[in-house]
Coordinates of C-alpha atoms and ligand atoms in Angstrom, one line a residue:
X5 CA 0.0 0.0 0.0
X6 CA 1.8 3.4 -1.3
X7 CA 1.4 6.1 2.0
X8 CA 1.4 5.6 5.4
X9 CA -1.4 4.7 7.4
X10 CA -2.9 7.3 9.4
X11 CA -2.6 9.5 5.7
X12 CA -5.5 11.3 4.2
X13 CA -6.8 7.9 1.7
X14 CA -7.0 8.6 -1.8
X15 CA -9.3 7.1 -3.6
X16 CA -7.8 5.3 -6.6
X17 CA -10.4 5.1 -10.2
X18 CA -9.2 3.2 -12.5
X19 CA -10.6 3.5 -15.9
X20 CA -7.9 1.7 -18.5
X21 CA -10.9 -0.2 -19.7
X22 CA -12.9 2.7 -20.3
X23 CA -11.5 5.8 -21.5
X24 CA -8.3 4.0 -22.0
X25 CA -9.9 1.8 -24.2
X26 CA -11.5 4.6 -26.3
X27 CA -7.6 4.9 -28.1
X28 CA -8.4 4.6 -31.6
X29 CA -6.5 0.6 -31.9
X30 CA -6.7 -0.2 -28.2
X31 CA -9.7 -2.4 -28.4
X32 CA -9.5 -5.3 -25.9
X33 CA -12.1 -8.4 -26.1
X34 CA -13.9 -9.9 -23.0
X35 CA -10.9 -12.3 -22.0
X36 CA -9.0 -9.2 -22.2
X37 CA -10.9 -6.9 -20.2
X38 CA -11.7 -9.8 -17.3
X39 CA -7.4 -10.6 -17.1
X40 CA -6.7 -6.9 -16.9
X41 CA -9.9 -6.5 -14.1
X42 CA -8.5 -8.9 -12.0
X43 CA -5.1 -7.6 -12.1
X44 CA -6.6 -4.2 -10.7
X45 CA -8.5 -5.4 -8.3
X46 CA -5.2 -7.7 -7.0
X47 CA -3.4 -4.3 -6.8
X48 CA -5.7 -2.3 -4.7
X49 CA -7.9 -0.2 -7.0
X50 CA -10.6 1.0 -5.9
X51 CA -13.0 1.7 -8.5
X52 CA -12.8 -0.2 -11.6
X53 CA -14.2 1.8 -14.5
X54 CA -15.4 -1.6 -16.8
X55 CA -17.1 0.0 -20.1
X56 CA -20.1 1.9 -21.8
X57 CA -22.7 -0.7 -21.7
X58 CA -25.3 1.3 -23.9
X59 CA -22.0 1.5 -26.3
X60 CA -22.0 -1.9 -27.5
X61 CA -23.4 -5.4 -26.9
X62 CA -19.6 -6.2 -26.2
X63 CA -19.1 -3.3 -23.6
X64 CA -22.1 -4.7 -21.6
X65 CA -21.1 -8.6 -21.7
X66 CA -17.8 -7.1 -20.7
X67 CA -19.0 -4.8 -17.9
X68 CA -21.5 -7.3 -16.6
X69 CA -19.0 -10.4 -16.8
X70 CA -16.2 -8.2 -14.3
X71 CA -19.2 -7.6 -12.0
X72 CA -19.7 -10.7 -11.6
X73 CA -16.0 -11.3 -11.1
X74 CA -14.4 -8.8 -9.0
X75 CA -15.4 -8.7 -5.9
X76 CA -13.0 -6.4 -3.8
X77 CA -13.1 -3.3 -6.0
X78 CA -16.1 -1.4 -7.1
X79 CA -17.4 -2.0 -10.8
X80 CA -18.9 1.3 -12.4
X81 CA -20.5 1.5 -15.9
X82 CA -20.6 4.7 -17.5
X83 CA -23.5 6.2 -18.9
X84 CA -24.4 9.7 -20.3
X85 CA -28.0 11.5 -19.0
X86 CA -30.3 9.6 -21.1
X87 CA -32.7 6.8 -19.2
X88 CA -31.4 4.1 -22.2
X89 CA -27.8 4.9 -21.4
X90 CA -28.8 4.6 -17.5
X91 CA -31.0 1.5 -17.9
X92 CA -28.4 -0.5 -20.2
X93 CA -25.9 0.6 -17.6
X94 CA -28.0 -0.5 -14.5
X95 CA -28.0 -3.9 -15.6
X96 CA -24.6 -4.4 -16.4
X97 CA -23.7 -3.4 -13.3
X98 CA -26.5 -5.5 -11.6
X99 CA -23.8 -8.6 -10.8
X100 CA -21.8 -6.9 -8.9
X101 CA -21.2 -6.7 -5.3
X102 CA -20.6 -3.4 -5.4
X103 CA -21.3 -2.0 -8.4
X104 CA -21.5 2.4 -9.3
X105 CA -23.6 3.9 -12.2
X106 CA -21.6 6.8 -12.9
X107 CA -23.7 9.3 -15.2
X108 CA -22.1 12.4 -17.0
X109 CA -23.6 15.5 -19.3
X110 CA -21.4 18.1 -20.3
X111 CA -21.7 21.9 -18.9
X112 CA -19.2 24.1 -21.1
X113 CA -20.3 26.7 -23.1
X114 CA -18.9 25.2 -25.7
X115 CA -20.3 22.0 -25.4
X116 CA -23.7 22.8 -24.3
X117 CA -24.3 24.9 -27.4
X118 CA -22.3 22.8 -30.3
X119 CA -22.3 19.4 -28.8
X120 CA -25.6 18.9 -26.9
X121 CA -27.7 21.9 -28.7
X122 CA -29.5 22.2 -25.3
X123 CA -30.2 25.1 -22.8
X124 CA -28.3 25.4 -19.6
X125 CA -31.5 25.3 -17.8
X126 CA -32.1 21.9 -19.4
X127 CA -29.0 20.3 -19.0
X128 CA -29.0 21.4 -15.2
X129 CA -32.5 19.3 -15.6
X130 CA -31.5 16.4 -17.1
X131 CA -28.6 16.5 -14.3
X132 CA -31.4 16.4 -11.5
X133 CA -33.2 13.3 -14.0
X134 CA -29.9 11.3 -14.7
X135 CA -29.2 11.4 -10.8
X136 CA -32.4 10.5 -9.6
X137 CA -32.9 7.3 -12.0
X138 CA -29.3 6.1 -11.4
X139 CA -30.1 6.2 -7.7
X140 CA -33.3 3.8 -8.4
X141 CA -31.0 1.6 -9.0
X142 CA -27.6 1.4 -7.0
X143 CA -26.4 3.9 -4.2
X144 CA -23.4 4.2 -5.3
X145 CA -23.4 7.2 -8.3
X146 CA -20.8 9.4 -9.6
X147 CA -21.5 12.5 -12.1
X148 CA -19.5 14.4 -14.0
X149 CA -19.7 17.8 -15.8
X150 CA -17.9 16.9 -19.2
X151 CA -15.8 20.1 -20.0
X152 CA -16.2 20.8 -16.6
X153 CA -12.8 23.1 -16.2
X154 CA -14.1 24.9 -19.4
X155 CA -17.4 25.4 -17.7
X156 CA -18.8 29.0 -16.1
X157 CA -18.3 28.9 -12.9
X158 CA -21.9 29.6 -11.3
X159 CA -23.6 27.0 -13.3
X160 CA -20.6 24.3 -12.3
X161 CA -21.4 25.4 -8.8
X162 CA -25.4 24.8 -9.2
X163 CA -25.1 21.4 -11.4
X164 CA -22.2 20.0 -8.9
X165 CA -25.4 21.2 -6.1
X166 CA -28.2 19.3 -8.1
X167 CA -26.4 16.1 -8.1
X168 CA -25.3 16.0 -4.9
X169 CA -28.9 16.8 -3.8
X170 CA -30.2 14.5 -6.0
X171 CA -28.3 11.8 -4.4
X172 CA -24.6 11.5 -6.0
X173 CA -22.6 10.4 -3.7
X174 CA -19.3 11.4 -5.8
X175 CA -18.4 14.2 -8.0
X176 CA -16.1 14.1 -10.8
X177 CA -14.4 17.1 -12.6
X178 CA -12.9 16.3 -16.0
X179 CA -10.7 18.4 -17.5
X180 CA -11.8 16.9 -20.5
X181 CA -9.4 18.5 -23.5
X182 CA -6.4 18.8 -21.3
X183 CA -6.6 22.4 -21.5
X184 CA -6.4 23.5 -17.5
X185 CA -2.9 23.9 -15.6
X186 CA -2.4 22.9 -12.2
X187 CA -2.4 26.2 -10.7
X188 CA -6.0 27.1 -12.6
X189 CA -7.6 23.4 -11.7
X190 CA -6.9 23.2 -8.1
X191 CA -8.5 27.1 -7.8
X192 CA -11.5 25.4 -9.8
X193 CA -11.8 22.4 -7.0
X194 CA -11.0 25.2 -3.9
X195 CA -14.2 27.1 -5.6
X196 CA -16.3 24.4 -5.6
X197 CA -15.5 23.7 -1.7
X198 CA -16.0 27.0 -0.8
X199 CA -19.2 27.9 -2.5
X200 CA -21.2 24.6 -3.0
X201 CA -23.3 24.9 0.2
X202 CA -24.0 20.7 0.2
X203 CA -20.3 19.9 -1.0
X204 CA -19.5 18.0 2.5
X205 CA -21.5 15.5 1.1
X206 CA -19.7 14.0 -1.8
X207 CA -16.6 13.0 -2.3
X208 CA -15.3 15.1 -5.0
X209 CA -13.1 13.7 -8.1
X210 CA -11.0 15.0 -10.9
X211 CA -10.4 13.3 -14.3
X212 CA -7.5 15.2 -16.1
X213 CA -6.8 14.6 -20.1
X214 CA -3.2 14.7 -20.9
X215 CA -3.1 16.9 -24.1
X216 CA -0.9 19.6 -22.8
X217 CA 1.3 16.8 -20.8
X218 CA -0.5 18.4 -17.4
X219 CA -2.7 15.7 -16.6
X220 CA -0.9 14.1 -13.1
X221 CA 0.3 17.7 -12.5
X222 CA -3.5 18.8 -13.1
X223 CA -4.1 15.8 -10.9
X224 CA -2.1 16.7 -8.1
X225 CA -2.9 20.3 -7.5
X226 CA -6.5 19.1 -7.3
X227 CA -6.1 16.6 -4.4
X228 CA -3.7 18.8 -2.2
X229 CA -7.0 21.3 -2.8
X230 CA -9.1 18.2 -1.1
X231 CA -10.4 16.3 -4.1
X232 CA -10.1 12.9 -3.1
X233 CA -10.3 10.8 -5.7
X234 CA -8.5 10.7 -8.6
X235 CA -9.4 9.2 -12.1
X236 CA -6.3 7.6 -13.9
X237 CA -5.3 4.5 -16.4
X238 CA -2.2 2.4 -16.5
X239 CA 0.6 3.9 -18.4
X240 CA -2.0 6.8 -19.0
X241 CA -3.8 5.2 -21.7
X242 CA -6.8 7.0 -23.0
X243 CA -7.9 9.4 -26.1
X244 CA -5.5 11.4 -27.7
X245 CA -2.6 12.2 -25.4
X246 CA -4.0 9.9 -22.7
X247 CA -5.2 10.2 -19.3
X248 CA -3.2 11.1 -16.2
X249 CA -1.2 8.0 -15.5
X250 CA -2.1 6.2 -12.7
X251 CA 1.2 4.8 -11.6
X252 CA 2.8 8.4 -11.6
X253 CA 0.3 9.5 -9.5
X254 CA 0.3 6.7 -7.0
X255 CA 4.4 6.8 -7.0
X256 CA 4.3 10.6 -6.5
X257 CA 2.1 10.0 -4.0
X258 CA 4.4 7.6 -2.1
X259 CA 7.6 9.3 -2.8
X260 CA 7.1 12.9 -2.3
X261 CA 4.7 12.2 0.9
X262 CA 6.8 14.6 2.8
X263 CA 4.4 16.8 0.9
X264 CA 1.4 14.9 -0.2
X265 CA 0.4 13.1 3.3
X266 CA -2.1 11.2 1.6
X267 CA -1.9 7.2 0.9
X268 CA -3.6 5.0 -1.7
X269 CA -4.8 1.3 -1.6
X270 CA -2.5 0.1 -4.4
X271 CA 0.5 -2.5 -4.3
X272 CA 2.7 -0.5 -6.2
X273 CA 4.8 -3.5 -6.5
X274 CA 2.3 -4.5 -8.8
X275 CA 2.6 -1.6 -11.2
X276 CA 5.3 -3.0 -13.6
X277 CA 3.6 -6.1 -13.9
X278 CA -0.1 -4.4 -15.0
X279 CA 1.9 -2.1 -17.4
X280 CA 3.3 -4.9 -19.2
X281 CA -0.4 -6.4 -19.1
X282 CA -1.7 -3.4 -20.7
X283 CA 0.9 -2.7 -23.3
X284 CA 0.9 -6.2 -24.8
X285 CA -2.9 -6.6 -24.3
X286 CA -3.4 -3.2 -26.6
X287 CA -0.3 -3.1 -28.6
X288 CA 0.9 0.2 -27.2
X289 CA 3.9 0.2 -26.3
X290 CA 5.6 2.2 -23.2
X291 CA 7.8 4.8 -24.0
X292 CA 11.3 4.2 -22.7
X293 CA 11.6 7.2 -21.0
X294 CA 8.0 7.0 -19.6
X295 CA 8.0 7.2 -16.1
X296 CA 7.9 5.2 -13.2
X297 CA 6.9 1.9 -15.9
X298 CA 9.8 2.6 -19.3
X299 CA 12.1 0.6 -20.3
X300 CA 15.0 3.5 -18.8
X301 CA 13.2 4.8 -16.1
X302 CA 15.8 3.3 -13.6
X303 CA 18.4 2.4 -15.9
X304 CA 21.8 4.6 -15.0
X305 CA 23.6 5.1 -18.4
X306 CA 25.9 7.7 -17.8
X307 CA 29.2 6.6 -16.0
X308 CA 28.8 9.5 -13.1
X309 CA 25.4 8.7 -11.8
X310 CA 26.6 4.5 -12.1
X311 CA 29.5 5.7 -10.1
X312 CA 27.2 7.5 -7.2
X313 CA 24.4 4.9 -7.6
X314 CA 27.1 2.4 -6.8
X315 CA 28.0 4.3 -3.3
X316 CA 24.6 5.1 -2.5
X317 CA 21.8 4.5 -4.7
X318 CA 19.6 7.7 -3.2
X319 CA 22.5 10.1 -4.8
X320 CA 20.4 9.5 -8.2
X321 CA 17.6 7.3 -6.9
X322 CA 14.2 8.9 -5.4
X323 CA 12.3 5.7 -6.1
X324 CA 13.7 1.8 -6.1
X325 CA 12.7 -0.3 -8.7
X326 CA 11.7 -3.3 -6.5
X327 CA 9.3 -0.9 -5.2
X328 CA 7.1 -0.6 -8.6
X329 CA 8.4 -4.7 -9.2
X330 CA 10.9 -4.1 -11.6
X331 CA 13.4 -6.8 -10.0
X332 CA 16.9 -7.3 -11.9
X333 CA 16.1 -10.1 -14.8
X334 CA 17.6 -12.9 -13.2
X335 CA 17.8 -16.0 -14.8
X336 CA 15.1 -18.1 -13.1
X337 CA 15.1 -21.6 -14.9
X338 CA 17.2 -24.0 -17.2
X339 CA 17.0 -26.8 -19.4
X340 CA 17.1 -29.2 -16.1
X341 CA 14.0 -27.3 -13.8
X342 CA 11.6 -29.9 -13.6
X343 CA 7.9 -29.8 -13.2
X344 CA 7.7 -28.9 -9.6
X345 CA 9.9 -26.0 -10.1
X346 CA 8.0 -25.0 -12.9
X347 CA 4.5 -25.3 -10.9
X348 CA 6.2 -23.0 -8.3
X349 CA 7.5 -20.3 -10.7
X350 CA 4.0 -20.0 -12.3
X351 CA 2.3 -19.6 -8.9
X352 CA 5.5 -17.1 -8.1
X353 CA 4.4 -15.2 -11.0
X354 CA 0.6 -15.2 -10.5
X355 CA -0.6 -17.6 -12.7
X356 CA -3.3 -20.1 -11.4
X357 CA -3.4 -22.9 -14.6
X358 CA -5.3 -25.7 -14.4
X359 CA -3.6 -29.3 -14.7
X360 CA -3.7 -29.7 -18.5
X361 CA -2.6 -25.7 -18.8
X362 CA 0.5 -26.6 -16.8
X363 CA 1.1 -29.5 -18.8
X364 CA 1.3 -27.9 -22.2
X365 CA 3.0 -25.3 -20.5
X366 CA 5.8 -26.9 -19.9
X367 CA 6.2 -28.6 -22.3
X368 CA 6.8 -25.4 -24.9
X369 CA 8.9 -24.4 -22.0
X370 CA 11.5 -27.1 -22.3
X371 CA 11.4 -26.3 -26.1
X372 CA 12.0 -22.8 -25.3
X373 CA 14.9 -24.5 -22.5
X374 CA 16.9 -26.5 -25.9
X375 CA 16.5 -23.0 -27.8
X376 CA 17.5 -20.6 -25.6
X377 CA 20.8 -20.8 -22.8
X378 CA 19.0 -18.5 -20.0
X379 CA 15.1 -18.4 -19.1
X380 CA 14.3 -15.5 -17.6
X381 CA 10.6 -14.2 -15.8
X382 CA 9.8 -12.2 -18.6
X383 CA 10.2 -16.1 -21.2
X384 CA 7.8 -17.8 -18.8
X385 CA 5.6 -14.6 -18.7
X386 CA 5.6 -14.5 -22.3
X387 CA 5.1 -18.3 -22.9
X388 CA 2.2 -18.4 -20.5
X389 CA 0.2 -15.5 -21.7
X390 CA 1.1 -17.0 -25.4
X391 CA -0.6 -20.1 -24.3
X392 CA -3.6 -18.2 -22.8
X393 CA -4.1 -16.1 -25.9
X394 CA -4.6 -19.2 -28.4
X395 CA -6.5 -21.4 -26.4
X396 CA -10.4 -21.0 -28.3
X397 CA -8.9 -20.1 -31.8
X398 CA -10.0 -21.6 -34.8
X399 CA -7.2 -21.5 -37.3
X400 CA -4.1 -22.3 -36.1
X401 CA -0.6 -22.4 -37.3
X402 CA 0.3 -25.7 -37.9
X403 CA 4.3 -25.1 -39.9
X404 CA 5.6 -22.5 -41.6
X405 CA 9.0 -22.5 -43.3
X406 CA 10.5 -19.7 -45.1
X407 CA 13.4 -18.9 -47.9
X408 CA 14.8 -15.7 -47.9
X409 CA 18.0 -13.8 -47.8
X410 CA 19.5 -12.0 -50.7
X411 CA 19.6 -15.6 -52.6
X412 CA 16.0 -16.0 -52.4
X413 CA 14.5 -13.3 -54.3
X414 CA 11.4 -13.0 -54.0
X415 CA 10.6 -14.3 -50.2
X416 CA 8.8 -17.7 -50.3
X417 CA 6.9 -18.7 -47.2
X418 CA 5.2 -22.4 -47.1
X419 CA 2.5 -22.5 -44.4
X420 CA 0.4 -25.0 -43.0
X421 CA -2.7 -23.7 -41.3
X422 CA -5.6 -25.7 -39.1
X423 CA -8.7 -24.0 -40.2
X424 CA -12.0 -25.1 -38.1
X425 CA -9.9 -28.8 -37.5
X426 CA -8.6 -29.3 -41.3
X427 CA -5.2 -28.7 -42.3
X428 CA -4.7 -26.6 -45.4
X429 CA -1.4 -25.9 -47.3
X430 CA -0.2 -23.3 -49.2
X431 CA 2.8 -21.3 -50.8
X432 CA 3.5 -17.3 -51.3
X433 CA 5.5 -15.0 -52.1
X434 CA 6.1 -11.1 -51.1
X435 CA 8.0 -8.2 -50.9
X436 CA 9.7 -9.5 -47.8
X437 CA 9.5 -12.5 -45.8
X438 CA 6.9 -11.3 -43.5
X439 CA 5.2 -10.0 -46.2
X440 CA 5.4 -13.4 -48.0
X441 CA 4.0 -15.1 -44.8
X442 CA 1.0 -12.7 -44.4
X443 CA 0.2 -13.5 -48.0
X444 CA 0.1 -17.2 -47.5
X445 CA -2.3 -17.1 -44.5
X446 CA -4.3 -14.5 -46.8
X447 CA -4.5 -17.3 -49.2
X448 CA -5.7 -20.0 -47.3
X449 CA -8.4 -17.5 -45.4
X450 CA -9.1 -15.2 -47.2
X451 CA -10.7 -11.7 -45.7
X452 CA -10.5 -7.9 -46.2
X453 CA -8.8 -7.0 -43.1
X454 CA -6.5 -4.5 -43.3
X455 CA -3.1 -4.5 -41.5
X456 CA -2.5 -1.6 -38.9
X457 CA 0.1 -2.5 -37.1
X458 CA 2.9 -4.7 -36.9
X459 CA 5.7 -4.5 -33.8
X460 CA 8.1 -6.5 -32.5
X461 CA 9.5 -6.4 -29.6
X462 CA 12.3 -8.6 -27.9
X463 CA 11.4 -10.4 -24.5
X464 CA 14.6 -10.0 -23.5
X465 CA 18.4 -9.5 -23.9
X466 CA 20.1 -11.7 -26.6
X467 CA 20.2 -12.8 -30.5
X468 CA 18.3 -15.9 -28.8
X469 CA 15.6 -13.7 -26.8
X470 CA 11.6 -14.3 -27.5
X471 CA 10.5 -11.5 -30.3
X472 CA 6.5 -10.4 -29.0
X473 CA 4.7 -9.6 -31.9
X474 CA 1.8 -7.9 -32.0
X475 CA -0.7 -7.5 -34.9
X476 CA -3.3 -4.5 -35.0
X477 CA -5.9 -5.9 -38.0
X478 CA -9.0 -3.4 -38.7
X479 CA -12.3 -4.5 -40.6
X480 CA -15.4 -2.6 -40.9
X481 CA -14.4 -0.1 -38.1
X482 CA -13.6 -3.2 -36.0
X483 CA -10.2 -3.4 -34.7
X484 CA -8.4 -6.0 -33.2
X485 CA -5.1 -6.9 -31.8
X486 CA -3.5 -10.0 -31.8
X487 CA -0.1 -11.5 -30.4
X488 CA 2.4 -14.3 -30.5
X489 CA 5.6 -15.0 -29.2
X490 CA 8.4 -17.1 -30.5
X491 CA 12.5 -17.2 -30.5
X492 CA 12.0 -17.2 -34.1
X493 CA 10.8 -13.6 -35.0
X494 CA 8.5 -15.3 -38.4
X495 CA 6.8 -18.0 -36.1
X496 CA 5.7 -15.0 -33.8
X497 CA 4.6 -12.9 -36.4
X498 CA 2.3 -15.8 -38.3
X499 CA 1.2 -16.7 -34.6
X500 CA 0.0 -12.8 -34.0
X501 CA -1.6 -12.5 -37.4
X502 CA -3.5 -15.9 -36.8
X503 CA -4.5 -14.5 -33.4
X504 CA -5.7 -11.6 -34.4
X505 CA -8.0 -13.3 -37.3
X506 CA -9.1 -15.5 -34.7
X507 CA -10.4 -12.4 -32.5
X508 CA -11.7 -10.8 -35.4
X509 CA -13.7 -14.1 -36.4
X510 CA -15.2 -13.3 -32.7
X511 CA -16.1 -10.0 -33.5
X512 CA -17.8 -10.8 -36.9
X513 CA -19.7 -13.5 -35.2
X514 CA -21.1 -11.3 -32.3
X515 CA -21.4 -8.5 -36.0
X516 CA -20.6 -5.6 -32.8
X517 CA -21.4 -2.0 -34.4
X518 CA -18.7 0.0 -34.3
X519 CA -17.9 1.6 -30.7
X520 CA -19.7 4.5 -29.3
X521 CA -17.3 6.7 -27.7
X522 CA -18.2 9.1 -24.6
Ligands
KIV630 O1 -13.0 13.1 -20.3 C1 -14.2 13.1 -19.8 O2 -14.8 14.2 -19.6 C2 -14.8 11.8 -19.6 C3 -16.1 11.8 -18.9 C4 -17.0 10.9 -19.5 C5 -15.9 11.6 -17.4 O3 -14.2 10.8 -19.9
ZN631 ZN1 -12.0 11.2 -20.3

């Protein structure tokens, strides 16, 4: 838990599978959303932020399918001020133990006039309306007043009023476009304290965009002004720039509490863990400079600060890694590990696989053990969550050889695929041996998707590391991400191109309209 005890409790909202999922390409499926749901709720969020349910068949399954899962953290489904939105919302939530309808109109200028083409007398209405109906149904609401740091101030102060009267228990204040700076934003939340007469009876929230790179700062500001919870994704996912990051908030938090006496329920030896969860999951990777969760964030390059790390690691070290669970990659397994060891390394590493899982588990992990000298965490993590991504798939890779090099002009892949339990064979060619491979699998499925992405990254260290591939695929405004892993960089990219099919096979089967967004 990041603070101290007795510390003022902040109250941590995660929505990564909300508005972090809104990033045009971050789309995550319902296996997805449950893995990275249960990963929050291990790490001490609070509030989990599942979906849109009126945006989506998919959003609801997925919203209702955590509520029924989770039950430490609280499961909230957003919904704008219309009874359909509140309704569809209502029911997704309707599993859960705990479960918040959080309901949200926008109150700029701006917005009022352009976006919702409604009065501000009407909109303070529907406030009143969207309030009352969500409380028919759960006690637990949160509004918020889209645009609300573009907003007038006398109407913020009389909508934030309504809702509370009306029952809100919570009050969220986005700074929607990312356009406040902390000095402006935590004046806004002071305001509100000071002239909301009924404002002792929520507890108020921010929501900061990250357009202008302000939104922990933003953040910040607000809950040293007495907001108390703050509204955050991992690796500060979310539309455009992002939203403020939730594990530089929670790190701040912890590190600077000489200043911020305030504590937070989350594990933050957890955080590297659900970054690397997130970024394979969507595709996006983490800057290496990000902080708290990149690649360099506690890497020492330049020989001076080695040199006073070395004597004393605060001369250049204000955080430790072990406390976000970035431990040194130390070779964990060989060749010779047996089962047991194996068993125990899964469980060390959070994974609860049933019998047969384990089984075929380790079995591609003494494969991986005659491939590759050194197994590290980061090979079994990869290997498991390979295994985990193919298990329901209907086409499969079955072989796949390939012949290129500057004496094989053009690239020649040969590819055996399992489609639906039959093995089919084929032959391409392309501009390059990926390219030829992607051709082949067009070939023996055929479809119109069209390729978005294609990254790989290495697991780890070493010509012999694991390359992670991930393939974004889009269809019909449908987008899709699949991975694979592999030591050979082809296999993993055939493997994330097959996965991705396979989820987009899903998709075409449930025929999901495209995504609303809020
Ligand atoms: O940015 C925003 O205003 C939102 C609201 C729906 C809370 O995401
Ligand atoms: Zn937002």
């Amino acid at each position: 838990m990041s603070g101290t005890k007795d510390a003022i409790r902040v109250i941590i909202f995660d929505t990564t599978l909300r508005d972090g999922e809104q990033s045009p390409g971050a789309s995550m499926n319902l296996d997805e959303k449950l893995r990275i749901a249960l990963v929050l709720e291990e790490m001490g969020v609070d509030v989990i932020e599942a979906g849109f349910p009126i945006a989506s068949d998919g959003d609801f399954e997925a919203v209702s399918e955590i509520a029924r899962t989770v039950k430490k953290s609280i499961v909230c489904g957003l919904a704008r001020a219309t009874k359909d939105d509140i309704d569809r919302a209502a029911g997704a939530i309707k599993p859960a133990e705990r479960g918040r309808i959080h309901t949200f109109i926008s109150t700029s200028p701006l917005h009022m006039k352009h976006k919702l083409q409604m009065e501000p007398d009407a909109v303070l209405e529907a406030v009143t309306d969207s309030v009352t109906l969500s409380r028919k149904y759960t006690d637990d609401v949160e509004w918020s007043a889209e645009d609300g740091s573009r907003t007038e101030h006398d109407f913020l102060c009389r909508c934030v009023e309504a809702a509370i009267e009306a029952g809100a228990g919570t009050i969220n204040i986005p700074d929607t476009v990312g356009y406040a700076i902390p000095e402006e934003f935590s004046a806004l939340i002071g305001m509100l304290f000071e002239r909301v007469p009924n404002i002792d009876k929520a507890v108020i929230s921010v929501h900061c965009h990250n357009d202008l790179g302000l939104a922990v700062a933003n953040s910040l500001a607000a809950v040293q002004m007495g907001a108390r919870q703050v509204e955050c994704t991992i690796n500060g996912l979310g539309e455009r720039a992002g939203n403020a990051a939730m594990e530089e908030i929670v790190m701040a938090i912890r590190t600077r509490h000489d200043t911020m006496p305030y504590s937070t329920g989350i594990k933050t030896e957890n955080i590297t863990k659900v970054s690397r969860l997130v970024s394979t999951i969507t595709g996006f990777t983490v800057q290496p400079n990000k902080a708290i969760v990149g690649a360099n964030a506690f890497a020492h390059e330049a020989g001076i600060h080695q040199d006073g790390v070395l004597k004393h690691a605060g001369t250049y070290e204000i955080m430790t890694p072990e406390s976000v669970g970035l431990t040194k990659s130390i070779l964990v397994m060989g060749k010779h590990s047996g089962r047991h060891a194996f068993r125990e390394k899964l469980k060390e590493l959070g994974y609860t696989l049933g019998d047969n899982a384990i089984q075929d588990t380790f079995k591609r992990f003494k494969d991986l053990a005659d491939k590759k000298k050194e197994i590290f965490d980061e090979d079994i993590i990869a290997l498991v969550d390979d295994e985990v991504v193919r298990s329901n798939d209907r086409v499969r890779l079955v072989s796949l050889e390939i012949l290129c090099g500057t004496k094989h002009r053009p690239p020649k892949a040969d590819l055996d695929l399992e489609i639906d339990g039959q093995v089919k064979h084929c032959k391409a060619t392309g501009d390059g041996p990926v390219d030829a491979a992607f051709n082949a699998i067009k070939k023996l499925f055929p479809h119109e998707a069209r390729l978005e992405l294609f990254q790989v990254h290495a697991v780890t260290r070493g010509t012999d590391a694991q390359a992670e591939v991930t393939v974004r695929l889009e269809e019909q405004g449908r987008s899709v991400n699949g991975q694979g892993a592999d030591t050979d960089t082809m296999v993993a990219s055939v493997k994330a191109y097959v996965n991705a099919l396979n989820k987009l096979l899903v998709k075409r089967e449930k025929s999901a309209p495209a995504a609303l967004s809020a």
